[in-house]
């Protein structure tokens, strides 16, 4: 029993890692007022690029780096249509998702089903990993796990404790007032979309080279969408995203726990998505003012208009 | 500033304006809405470039291309609509605008600065509160702090008292006096005479984009300033035929209405409008005109009081019910509230009548009848457009307004509520609108007219109410000699 709990929680951490990465990126992006529904597609791109590069070069870190670069590059599409052309962000984000899923499927065709021989070693922290129970859950994980938490904390620090953070948040709240203080609103939005894209791709890289160590088309399985829901659940705060992501990681693995009880696996694999719906339902009852949503989220900003 | 001129789309907003200000002086800029006060100040603040003229600071000519440059030159501006981030704290807002905010832990540093700063000015604001938790007066103080902390020697305040309570106005005045004592310059934009007389050392009166006069406040009085602002002694020029008014159509009793911010905007308003009568409401915009029009047409909730049409109570009933009682509405901001810009001309011609039997059958519109109706409107009301299949956003303002008017009066309303019907229209369209209003009066309808244009009010109205701060300062027959002081009444300095 004890073993089962420990291994469930351990796997919850693994399952929560990509969610945390993608959510952190989306939080930064949405805080600048840009809604990016392309997370799922960029994640898939990240996964396939990381897998291919790792497979051919044998260096997983190079794979990660290339994935992040490609994720940022493809996100420029969304940034350009949403910021420079002031187009509808929902449409442009959806297009990015479809594009990413399509391209990744095409690029990954020759690699489907091939196992990844290069391994990314788990990072076992000395002493800390010897703590009973907790050590195994928290301190003997893949490097992605620590990276995700550190990046989330860094994003929180950036948004709350730096001048750039104030500028980013102000841009999402009231771009007009921000611009009258002489702050380059468009440049800040571009930066945030790129950061978001990098994070999504990083999440994808984790899926293909650490989590499942293989590539299959559609392996992101809606995690990008869940990350967008978690952004709301975390109330646009990267700190809260940590808890939210791992809670959902737990929902992902709990299905394996319940399977022996005779519940249909198809029904159980619904769980994360049902949980997402329930949480969105609850959030919508809250006072919008307390919700902390960026006031101008998803609104195109046209300069010089009243 | 010397010889400043600026025009928008060929319409002059400022013409050859020159003035100066010296340290420790508070200069008032007085004028009606649209007189060019804000344009002039936006030029000084670098938001607009002047077409002609130059700006000199300490005798050196400067070009100000954007607000950053004006801030560097020691000019600060508090806009009428505050440039604050509502969901952020006071500290974060100040950190956003301050020139030397450090990258890490910006709010800590700003707090230190402010503590030194408040030794010299007493602002009394909780720095960690969010802006939306602050009153309008406190928000304004945040704006002033922002400007002063950036080293502003010259502070421009655009209609600073329009959002303040009387107590907050007193606090603002004491801050301004304190700044004056320290040698700062202030330009104070207002259309309220009392404040100008109270606060300013000198006053510059703008009228239709030109300087109508300037005076030291101690050498002048409110009456002569009011005359300068309005531009002339009021002349009566009645070419309306005399018609005796008929039965009472609209009666409003003790009406109280809240504004968008949840504060009372209309306070205990009562009046009646009769058949064959045009009842005009004069006043500077923002004193409750919009809310009154919305309450009468059912768009805004009345907190208390009664509104009756033909003795039938219509208070807080639906806009369609009120429309069915014979109340039509030509709204202000015609593009936002009068039409659906993306739809075709013929769709817009029946926006309010689509449910009537003559245009629809069960779930379907009778497009043939709709289009015939639209064609008739175009002919009867001189709407010039490519065809009834044009998207209405492609029409000029005058043609849009003609179509709206046609739509609203083709059903022969009992009462027409017209808000600023000729605002921004050219001479021809204006004449057309005014003649139609007179025609409506002749055929037995009642008209409730809101206008800022005094000429229009005097030309059309049988009775005139002057509104200030949500109250009627007077309701007078248009021949009444006391209307000579309408400028004073509009500025809230006189009540009859």
mmCIF file with all atom_site columns, N, CA, C and O in Angstrom, chain A residues 157 161-164 166-167 169-170 173-174 176-178 180-183 289 293, chain B residues 67-68 83-85 87-88 92 95-97 101-107 132 146:
data_model
loop_
_atom_site.group_PDB
_atom_site.id
_atom_site.type_symbol
_atom_site.label_atom_id
_atom_site.label_alt_id
_atom_site.label_comp_id
_atom_site.label_asym_id
_atom_site.label_entity_id
_atom_site.label_seq_id
_atom_site.pdbx_PDB_ins_code
_atom_site.Cartn_x
_atom_site.Cartn_y
_atom_site.Cartn_z
_atom_site.occupancy
_atom_site.B_iso_or_equiv
_atom_site.pdbx_formal_charge
_atom_site.auth_seq_id
_atom_site.auth_comp_id
_atom_site.auth_asym_id
_atom_site.auth_atom_id
_atom_site.pdbx_PDB_model_num
ATOM 1   N N  . UNK A 1 157 ? 8.796   35.391 -10.164 1.00 0.00 ? 157 UNK A N  1
ATOM 2   C CA . UNK A 1 157 ? 9.663   36.501 -9.757  1.00 0.00 ? 157 UNK A CA 1
ATOM 3   C C  . UNK A 1 157 ? 9.665   37.599 -10.826 1.00 0.00 ? 157 UNK A C  1
ATOM 4   O O  . UNK A 1 157 ? 9.528   38.783 -10.525 1.00 0.00 ? 157 UNK A O  1
ATOM 5   N N  . UNK A 1 161 ? 8.168   40.844 -9.299  1.00 0.00 ? 161 UNK A N  1
ATOM 6   C CA . UNK A 1 161 ? 9.233   41.554 -8.588  1.00 0.00 ? 161 UNK A CA 1
ATOM 7   C C  . UNK A 1 161 ? 10.198  42.320 -9.488  1.00 0.00 ? 161 UNK A C  1
ATOM 8   O O  . UNK A 1 161 ? 11.261  42.713 -9.045  1.00 0.00 ? 161 UNK A O  1
ATOM 9   N N  . UNK A 1 162 ? 9.873   42.445 -10.760 1.00 0.00 ? 162 UNK A N  1
ATOM 10  C CA . UNK A 1 162 ? 10.783  43.212 -11.618 1.00 0.00 ? 162 UNK A CA 1
ATOM 11  C C  . UNK A 1 162 ? 10.019  44.293 -12.378 1.00 0.00 ? 162 UNK A C  1
ATOM 12  O O  . UNK A 1 162 ? 8.798   44.240 -12.479 1.00 0.00 ? 162 UNK A O  1
ATOM 13  N N  . UNK A 1 163 ? 10.786  45.237 -12.898 1.00 0.00 ? 163 UNK A N  1
ATOM 14  C CA . UNK A 1 163 ? 10.169  46.318 -13.667 1.00 0.00 ? 163 UNK A CA 1
ATOM 15  C C  . UNK A 1 163 ? 9.524   45.770 -14.938 1.00 0.00 ? 163 UNK A C  1
ATOM 16  O O  . UNK A 1 163 ? 8.418   46.146 -15.302 1.00 0.00 ? 163 UNK A O  1
ATOM 17  N N  . UNK A 1 164 ? 10.245  44.820 -15.583 1.00 0.00 ? 164 UNK A N  1
ATOM 18  C CA . UNK A 1 164 ? 9.680   44.223 -16.793 1.00 0.00 ? 164 UNK A CA 1
ATOM 19  C C  . UNK A 1 164 ? 8.342   43.554 -16.486 1.00 0.00 ? 164 UNK A C  1
ATOM 20  O O  . UNK A 1 164 ? 7.396   43.617 -17.267 1.00 0.00 ? 164 UNK A O  1
ATOM 21  N N  . UNK A 1 166 ? 6.139   44.399 -14.201 1.00 0.00 ? 166 UNK A N  1
ATOM 22  C CA . UNK A 1 166 ? 5.090   45.419 -14.103 1.00 0.00 ? 166 UNK A CA 1
ATOM 23  C C  . UNK A 1 166 ? 4.678   45.865 -15.494 1.00 0.00 ? 166 UNK A C  1
ATOM 24  O O  . UNK A 1 166 ? 3.502   46.042 -15.791 1.00 0.00 ? 166 UNK A O  1
ATOM 25  N N  . UNK A 1 167 ? 5.672   45.992 -16.377 1.00 0.00 ? 167 UNK A N  1
ATOM 26  C CA . UNK A 1 167 ? 5.354   46.423 -17.744 1.00 0.00 ? 167 UNK A CA 1
ATOM 27  C C  . UNK A 1 167 ? 4.514   45.368 -18.466 1.00 0.00 ? 167 UNK A C  1
ATOM 28  O O  . UNK A 1 167 ? 3.556   45.696 -19.163 1.00 0.00 ? 167 UNK A O  1
ATOM 29  N N  . UNK A 1 169 ? 2.509   43.089 -17.081 1.00 0.00 ? 169 UNK A N  1
ATOM 30  C CA . UNK A 1 169 ? 1.156   43.026 -16.524 1.00 0.00 ? 169 UNK A CA 1
ATOM 31  C C  . UNK A 1 169 ? 0.342   44.255 -16.916 1.00 0.00 ? 169 UNK A C  1
ATOM 32  O O  . UNK A 1 169 ? -0.847  44.154 -17.210 1.00 0.00 ? 169 UNK A O  1
ATOM 33  N N  . UNK A 1 170 ? 0.997   45.417 -16.935 1.00 0.00 ? 170 UNK A N  1
ATOM 34  C CA . UNK A 1 170 ? 0.278   46.632 -17.319 1.00 0.00 ? 170 UNK A CA 1
ATOM 35  C C  . UNK A 1 170 ? -0.185  46.550 -18.762 1.00 0.00 ? 170 UNK A C  1
ATOM 36  O O  . UNK A 1 170 ? -1.278  46.992 -19.106 1.00 0.00 ? 170 UNK A O  1
ATOM 37  N N  . UNK A 1 173 ? -3.270  44.654 -18.874 1.00 0.00 ? 173 UNK A N  1
ATOM 38  C CA . UNK A 1 173 ? -4.403  45.300 -18.206 1.00 0.00 ? 173 UNK A CA 1
ATOM 39  C C  . UNK A 1 173 ? -4.923  46.487 -18.998 1.00 0.00 ? 173 UNK A C  1
ATOM 40  O O  . UNK A 1 173 ? -6.127  46.685 -19.122 1.00 0.00 ? 173 UNK A O  1
ATOM 41  N N  . UNK A 1 174 ? -4.023  47.332 -19.462 1.00 0.00 ? 174 UNK A N  1
ATOM 42  C CA . UNK A 1 174 ? -4.431  48.585 -20.083 1.00 0.00 ? 174 UNK A CA 1
ATOM 43  C C  . UNK A 1 174 ? -3.324  49.084 -21.019 1.00 0.00 ? 174 UNK A C  1
ATOM 44  O O  . UNK A 1 174 ? -2.523  49.937 -20.653 1.00 0.00 ? 174 UNK A O  1
ATOM 45  N N  . UNK A 1 176 ? -3.278  51.012 -23.503 1.00 0.00 ? 176 UNK A N  1
ATOM 46  C CA . UNK A 1 176 ? -3.258  52.422 -23.859 1.00 0.00 ? 176 UNK A CA 1
ATOM 47  C C  . UNK A 1 176 ? -2.537  53.255 -22.795 1.00 0.00 ? 176 UNK A C  1
ATOM 48  O O  . UNK A 1 176 ? -1.645  54.045 -23.091 1.00 0.00 ? 176 UNK A O  1
ATOM 49  N N  . UNK A 1 177 ? -2.934  53.023 -21.535 1.00 0.00 ? 177 UNK A N  1
ATOM 50  C CA . UNK A 1 177 ? -2.274  53.757 -20.457 1.00 0.00 ? 177 UNK A CA 1
ATOM 51  C C  . UNK A 1 177 ? -0.795  53.411 -20.422 1.00 0.00 ? 177 UNK A C  1
ATOM 52  O O  . UNK A 1 177 ? 0.057   54.272 -20.189 1.00 0.00 ? 177 UNK A O  1
ATOM 53  N N  . UNK A 1 178 ? -0.476  52.151 -20.665 1.00 0.00 ? 178 UNK A N  1
ATOM 54  C CA . UNK A 1 178 ? 0.924   51.727 -20.645 1.00 0.00 ? 178 UNK A CA 1
ATOM 55  C C  . UNK A 1 178 ? 1.719   52.447 -21.721 1.00 0.00 ? 178 UNK A C  1
ATOM 56  O O  . UNK A 1 178 ? 2.833   52.912 -21.489 1.00 0.00 ? 178 UNK A O  1
ATOM 57  N N  . UNK A 1 180 ? 1.093   55.353 -23.057 1.00 0.00 ? 180 UNK A N  1
ATOM 58  C CA . UNK A 1 180 ? 1.291   56.775 -22.774 1.00 0.00 ? 180 UNK A CA 1
ATOM 59  C C  . UNK A 1 180 ? 2.432   57.000 -21.782 1.00 0.00 ? 180 UNK A C  1
ATOM 60  O O  . UNK A 1 180 ? 2.902   58.114 -21.639 1.00 0.00 ? 180 UNK A O  1
ATOM 61  N N  . UNK A 1 181 ? 2.871   55.951 -21.074 1.00 0.00 ? 181 UNK A N  1
ATOM 62  C CA . UNK A 1 181 ? 4.038   56.113 -20.204 1.00 0.00 ? 181 UNK A CA 1
ATOM 63  C C  . UNK A 1 181 ? 5.318   55.815 -20.998 1.00 0.00 ? 181 UNK A C  1
ATOM 64  O O  . UNK A 1 181 ? 6.390   55.696 -20.417 1.00 0.00 ? 181 UNK A O  1
ATOM 65  N N  . UNK A 1 182 ? 5.196   55.654 -22.286 1.00 0.00 ? 182 UNK A N  1
ATOM 66  C CA . UNK A 1 182 ? 6.370   55.468 -23.133 1.00 0.00 ? 182 UNK A CA 1
ATOM 67  C C  . UNK A 1 182 ? 6.901   54.045 -23.147 1.00 0.00 ? 182 UNK A C  1
ATOM 68  O O  . UNK A 1 182 ? 8.086   53.832 -23.367 1.00 0.00 ? 182 UNK A O  1
ATOM 69  N N  . UNK A 1 183 ? 6.043   53.068 -22.901 1.00 0.00 ? 183 UNK A N  1
ATOM 70  C CA . UNK A 1 183 ? 6.512   51.684 -22.890 1.00 0.00 ? 183 UNK A CA 1
ATOM 71  C C  . UNK A 1 183 ? 6.111   51.005 -24.202 1.00 0.00 ? 183 UNK A C  1
ATOM 72  O O  . UNK A 1 183 ? 4.985   51.142 -24.661 1.00 0.00 ? 183 UNK A O  1
ATOM 73  N N  . UNK A 1 289 ? -13.632 40.196 -10.592 1.00 0.00 ? 289 UNK A N  1
ATOM 74  C CA . UNK A 1 289 ? -12.607 41.150 -10.169 1.00 0.00 ? 289 UNK A CA 1
ATOM 75  C C  . UNK A 1 289 ? -11.519 40.439 -9.359  1.00 0.00 ? 289 UNK A C  1
ATOM 76  O O  . UNK A 1 289 ? -10.346 40.741 -9.467  1.00 0.00 ? 289 UNK A O  1
ATOM 77  N N  . UNK A 1 293 ? -7.987  38.041 -13.858 1.00 0.00 ? 293 UNK A N  1
ATOM 78  C CA . UNK A 1 293 ? -7.743  37.884 -15.288 1.00 0.00 ? 293 UNK A CA 1
ATOM 79  C C  . UNK A 1 293 ? -7.260  39.206 -15.866 1.00 0.00 ? 293 UNK A C  1
ATOM 80  O O  . UNK A 1 293 ? -7.769  40.252 -15.514 1.00 0.00 ? 293 UNK A O  1
ATOM 81  N N  . UNK B 2 67  ? 5.115   62.041 -25.636 1.00 0.00 ? 67  UNK B N  1
ATOM 82  C CA . UNK B 2 67  ? 5.031   62.325 -24.199 1.00 0.00 ? 67  UNK B CA 1
ATOM 83  C C  . UNK B 2 67  ? 6.355   62.128 -23.459 1.00 0.00 ? 67  UNK B C  1
ATOM 84  O O  . UNK B 2 67  ? 6.628   62.845 -22.497 1.00 0.00 ? 67  UNK B O  1
ATOM 85  N N  . UNK B 2 68  ? 7.178   61.158 -23.913 1.00 0.00 ? 68  UNK B N  1
ATOM 86  C CA . UNK B 2 68  ? 8.451   60.940 -23.225 1.00 0.00 ? 68  UNK B CA 1
ATOM 87  C C  . UNK B 2 68  ? 9.292   62.212 -23.249 1.00 0.00 ? 68  UNK B C  1
ATOM 88  O O  . UNK B 2 68  ? 9.932   62.576 -22.265 1.00 0.00 ? 68  UNK B O  1
ATOM 89  N N  . UNK B 2 83  ? -4.897  57.638 -16.659 1.00 0.00 ? 83  UNK B N  1
ATOM 90  C CA . UNK B 2 83  ? -4.075  56.622 -17.308 1.00 0.00 ? 83  UNK B CA 1
ATOM 91  C C  . UNK B 2 83  ? -3.486  55.724 -16.229 1.00 0.00 ? 83  UNK B C  1
ATOM 92  O O  . UNK B 2 83  ? -2.286  55.729 -15.988 1.00 0.00 ? 83  UNK B O  1
ATOM 93  N N  . UNK B 2 84  ? -4.356  54.990 -15.559 1.00 0.00 ? 84  UNK B N  1
ATOM 94  C CA . UNK B 2 84  ? -3.899  54.132 -14.471 1.00 0.00 ? 84  UNK B CA 1
ATOM 95  C C  . UNK B 2 84  ? -4.328  52.695 -14.749 1.00 0.00 ? 84  UNK B C  1
ATOM 96  O O  . UNK B 2 84  ? -5.315  52.459 -15.433 1.00 0.00 ? 84  UNK B O  1
ATOM 97  N N  . UNK B 2 85  ? -3.565  51.758 -14.197 1.00 0.00 ? 85  UNK B N  1
ATOM 98  C CA . UNK B 2 85  ? -3.907  50.348 -14.341 1.00 0.00 ? 85  UNK B CA 1
ATOM 99  C C  . UNK B 2 85  ? -4.773  49.982 -13.134 1.00 0.00 ? 85  UNK B C  1
ATOM 100 O O  . UNK B 2 85  ? -4.275  49.880 -12.013 1.00 0.00 ? 85  UNK B O  1
ATOM 101 N N  . UNK B 2 87  ? -6.164  47.345 -11.894 1.00 0.00 ? 87  UNK B N  1
ATOM 102 C CA . UNK B 2 87  ? -5.935  46.155 -11.066 1.00 0.00 ? 87  UNK B CA 1
ATOM 103 C C  . UNK B 2 87  ? -4.589  46.166 -10.363 1.00 0.00 ? 87  UNK B C  1
ATOM 104 O O  . UNK B 2 87  ? -4.253  45.212 -9.674  1.00 0.00 ? 87  UNK B O  1
ATOM 105 N N  . UNK B 2 88  ? -3.800  47.208 -10.557 1.00 0.00 ? 88  UNK B N  1
ATOM 106 C CA . UNK B 2 88  ? -2.485  47.250 -9.932  1.00 0.00 ? 88  UNK B CA 1
ATOM 107 C C  . UNK B 2 88  ? -2.474  48.205 -8.746  1.00 0.00 ? 88  UNK B C  1
ATOM 108 O O  . UNK B 2 88  ? -3.329  49.087 -8.626  1.00 0.00 ? 88  UNK B O  1
ATOM 109 N N  . UNK B 2 92  ? 2.808   50.067 -7.939  1.00 0.00 ? 92  UNK B N  1
ATOM 110 C CA . UNK B 2 92  ? 3.116   49.503 -9.260  1.00 0.00 ? 92  UNK B CA 1
ATOM 111 C C  . UNK B 2 92  ? 2.828   50.519 -10.362 1.00 0.00 ? 92  UNK B C  1
ATOM 112 O O  . UNK B 2 92  ? 3.556   50.603 -11.348 1.00 0.00 ? 92  UNK B O  1
ATOM 113 N N  . UNK B 2 95  ? 5.615   52.990 -10.309 1.00 0.00 ? 95  UNK B N  1
ATOM 114 C CA . UNK B 2 95  ? 6.838   52.363 -10.832 1.00 0.00 ? 95  UNK B CA 1
ATOM 115 C C  . UNK B 2 95  ? 6.792   52.265 -12.351 1.00 0.00 ? 95  UNK B C  1
ATOM 116 O O  . UNK B 2 95  ? 7.801   52.422 -13.028 1.00 0.00 ? 95  UNK B O  1
ATOM 117 N N  . UNK B 2 96  ? 5.606   52.027 -12.891 1.00 0.00 ? 96  UNK B N  1
ATOM 118 C CA . UNK B 2 96  ? 5.471   51.893 -14.342 1.00 0.00 ? 96  UNK B CA 1
ATOM 119 C C  . UNK B 2 96  ? 5.866   53.179 -15.062 1.00 0.00 ? 96  UNK B C  1
ATOM 120 O O  . UNK B 2 96  ? 6.484   53.148 -16.119 1.00 0.00 ? 96  UNK B O  1
ATOM 121 N N  . UNK B 2 97  ? 5.494   54.305 -14.475 1.00 0.00 ? 97  UNK B N  1
ATOM 122 C CA . UNK B 2 97  ? 5.721   55.558 -15.193 1.00 0.00 ? 97  UNK B CA 1
ATOM 123 C C  . UNK B 2 97  ? 7.035   56.232 -14.837 1.00 0.00 ? 97  UNK B C  1
ATOM 124 O O  . UNK B 2 97  ? 7.490   57.113 -15.550 1.00 0.00 ? 97  UNK B O  1
ATOM 125 N N  . UNK B 2 101 ? 13.063  53.706 -12.489 1.00 0.00 ? 101 UNK B N  1
ATOM 126 C CA . UNK B 2 101 ? 12.673  52.523 -11.727 1.00 0.00 ? 101 UNK B CA 1
ATOM 127 C C  . UNK B 2 101 ? 13.728  51.442 -11.917 1.00 0.00 ? 101 UNK B C  1
ATOM 128 O O  . UNK B 2 101 ? 14.099  51.141 -13.052 1.00 0.00 ? 101 UNK B O  1
ATOM 129 N N  . UNK B 2 102 ? 14.247  50.865 -10.810 1.00 0.00 ? 102 UNK B N  1
ATOM 130 C CA . UNK B 2 102 ? 15.244  49.797 -10.969 1.00 0.00 ? 102 UNK B CA 1
ATOM 131 C C  . UNK B 2 102 ? 14.603  48.528 -11.493 1.00 0.00 ? 102 UNK B C  1
ATOM 132 O O  . UNK B 2 102 ? 13.400  48.339 -11.371 1.00 0.00 ? 102 UNK B O  1
ATOM 133 N N  . UNK B 2 103 ? 15.418  47.629 -12.091 1.00 0.00 ? 103 UNK B N  1
ATOM 134 C CA . UNK B 2 103 ? 14.851  46.421 -12.684 1.00 0.00 ? 103 UNK B CA 1
ATOM 135 C C  . UNK B 2 103 ? 14.327  45.466 -11.622 1.00 0.00 ? 103 UNK B C  1
ATOM 136 O O  . UNK B 2 103 ? 13.219  44.968 -11.708 1.00 0.00 ? 103 UNK B O  1
ATOM 137 N N  . UNK B 2 104 ? 15.163  45.211 -10.612 1.00 0.00 ? 104 UNK B N  1
ATOM 138 C CA . UNK B 2 104 ? 14.734  44.275 -9.577  1.00 0.00 ? 104 UNK B CA 1
ATOM 139 C C  . UNK B 2 104 ? 14.035  45.004 -8.438  1.00 0.00 ? 104 UNK B C  1
ATOM 140 O O  . UNK B 2 104 ? 14.406  46.118 -8.069  1.00 0.00 ? 104 UNK B O  1
ATOM 141 N N  . UNK B 2 105 ? 13.035  44.393 -7.884  1.00 0.00 ? 105 UNK B N  1
ATOM 142 C CA . UNK B 2 105 ? 12.285  44.926 -6.746  1.00 0.00 ? 105 UNK B CA 1
ATOM 143 C C  . UNK B 2 105 ? 11.930  46.401 -6.935  1.00 0.00 ? 105 UNK B C  1
ATOM 144 O O  . UNK B 2 105 ? 12.270  47.237 -6.105  1.00 0.00 ? 105 UNK B O  1
ATOM 145 N N  . UNK B 2 106 ? 11.267  46.729 -8.020  1.00 0.00 ? 106 UNK B N  1
ATOM 146 C CA . UNK B 2 106 ? 10.991  48.142 -8.313  1.00 0.00 ? 106 UNK B CA 1
ATOM 147 C C  . UNK B 2 106 ? 10.138  48.825 -7.236  1.00 0.00 ? 106 UNK B C  1
ATOM 148 O O  . UNK B 2 106 ? 10.378  49.984 -6.910  1.00 0.00 ? 106 UNK B O  1
ATOM 149 N N  . UNK B 2 107 ? 9.169   48.093 -6.691  1.00 0.00 ? 107 UNK B N  1
ATOM 150 C CA . UNK B 2 107 ? 8.255   48.771 -5.766  1.00 0.00 ? 107 UNK B CA 1
ATOM 151 C C  . UNK B 2 107 ? 8.942   49.173 -4.466  1.00 0.00 ? 107 UNK B C  1
ATOM 152 O O  . UNK B 2 107 ? 8.578   50.161 -3.843  1.00 0.00 ? 107 UNK B O  1
ATOM 153 N N  . UNK B 2 132 ? -8.457  50.426 -8.175  1.00 0.00 ? 132 UNK B N  1
ATOM 154 C CA . UNK B 2 132 ? -9.920  50.390 -8.205  1.00 0.00 ? 132 UNK B CA 1
ATOM 155 C C  . UNK B 2 132 ? -10.530 50.543 -6.820  1.00 0.00 ? 132 UNK B C  1
ATOM 156 O O  . UNK B 2 132 ? -11.717 50.825 -6.693  1.00 0.00 ? 132 UNK B O  1
ATOM 157 N N  . UNK B 2 146 ? 2.628   60.869 -9.877  1.00 0.00 ? 146 UNK B N  1
ATOM 158 C CA . UNK B 2 146 ? 3.393   60.339 -11.012 1.00 0.00 ? 146 UNK B CA 1
ATOM 159 C C  . UNK B 2 146 ? 4.111   61.475 -11.739 1.00 0.00 ? 146 UNK B C  1
ATOM 160 O O  . UNK B 2 146 ? 5.302   61.388 -12.041 1.00 0.00 ? 146 UNK B O  1
#
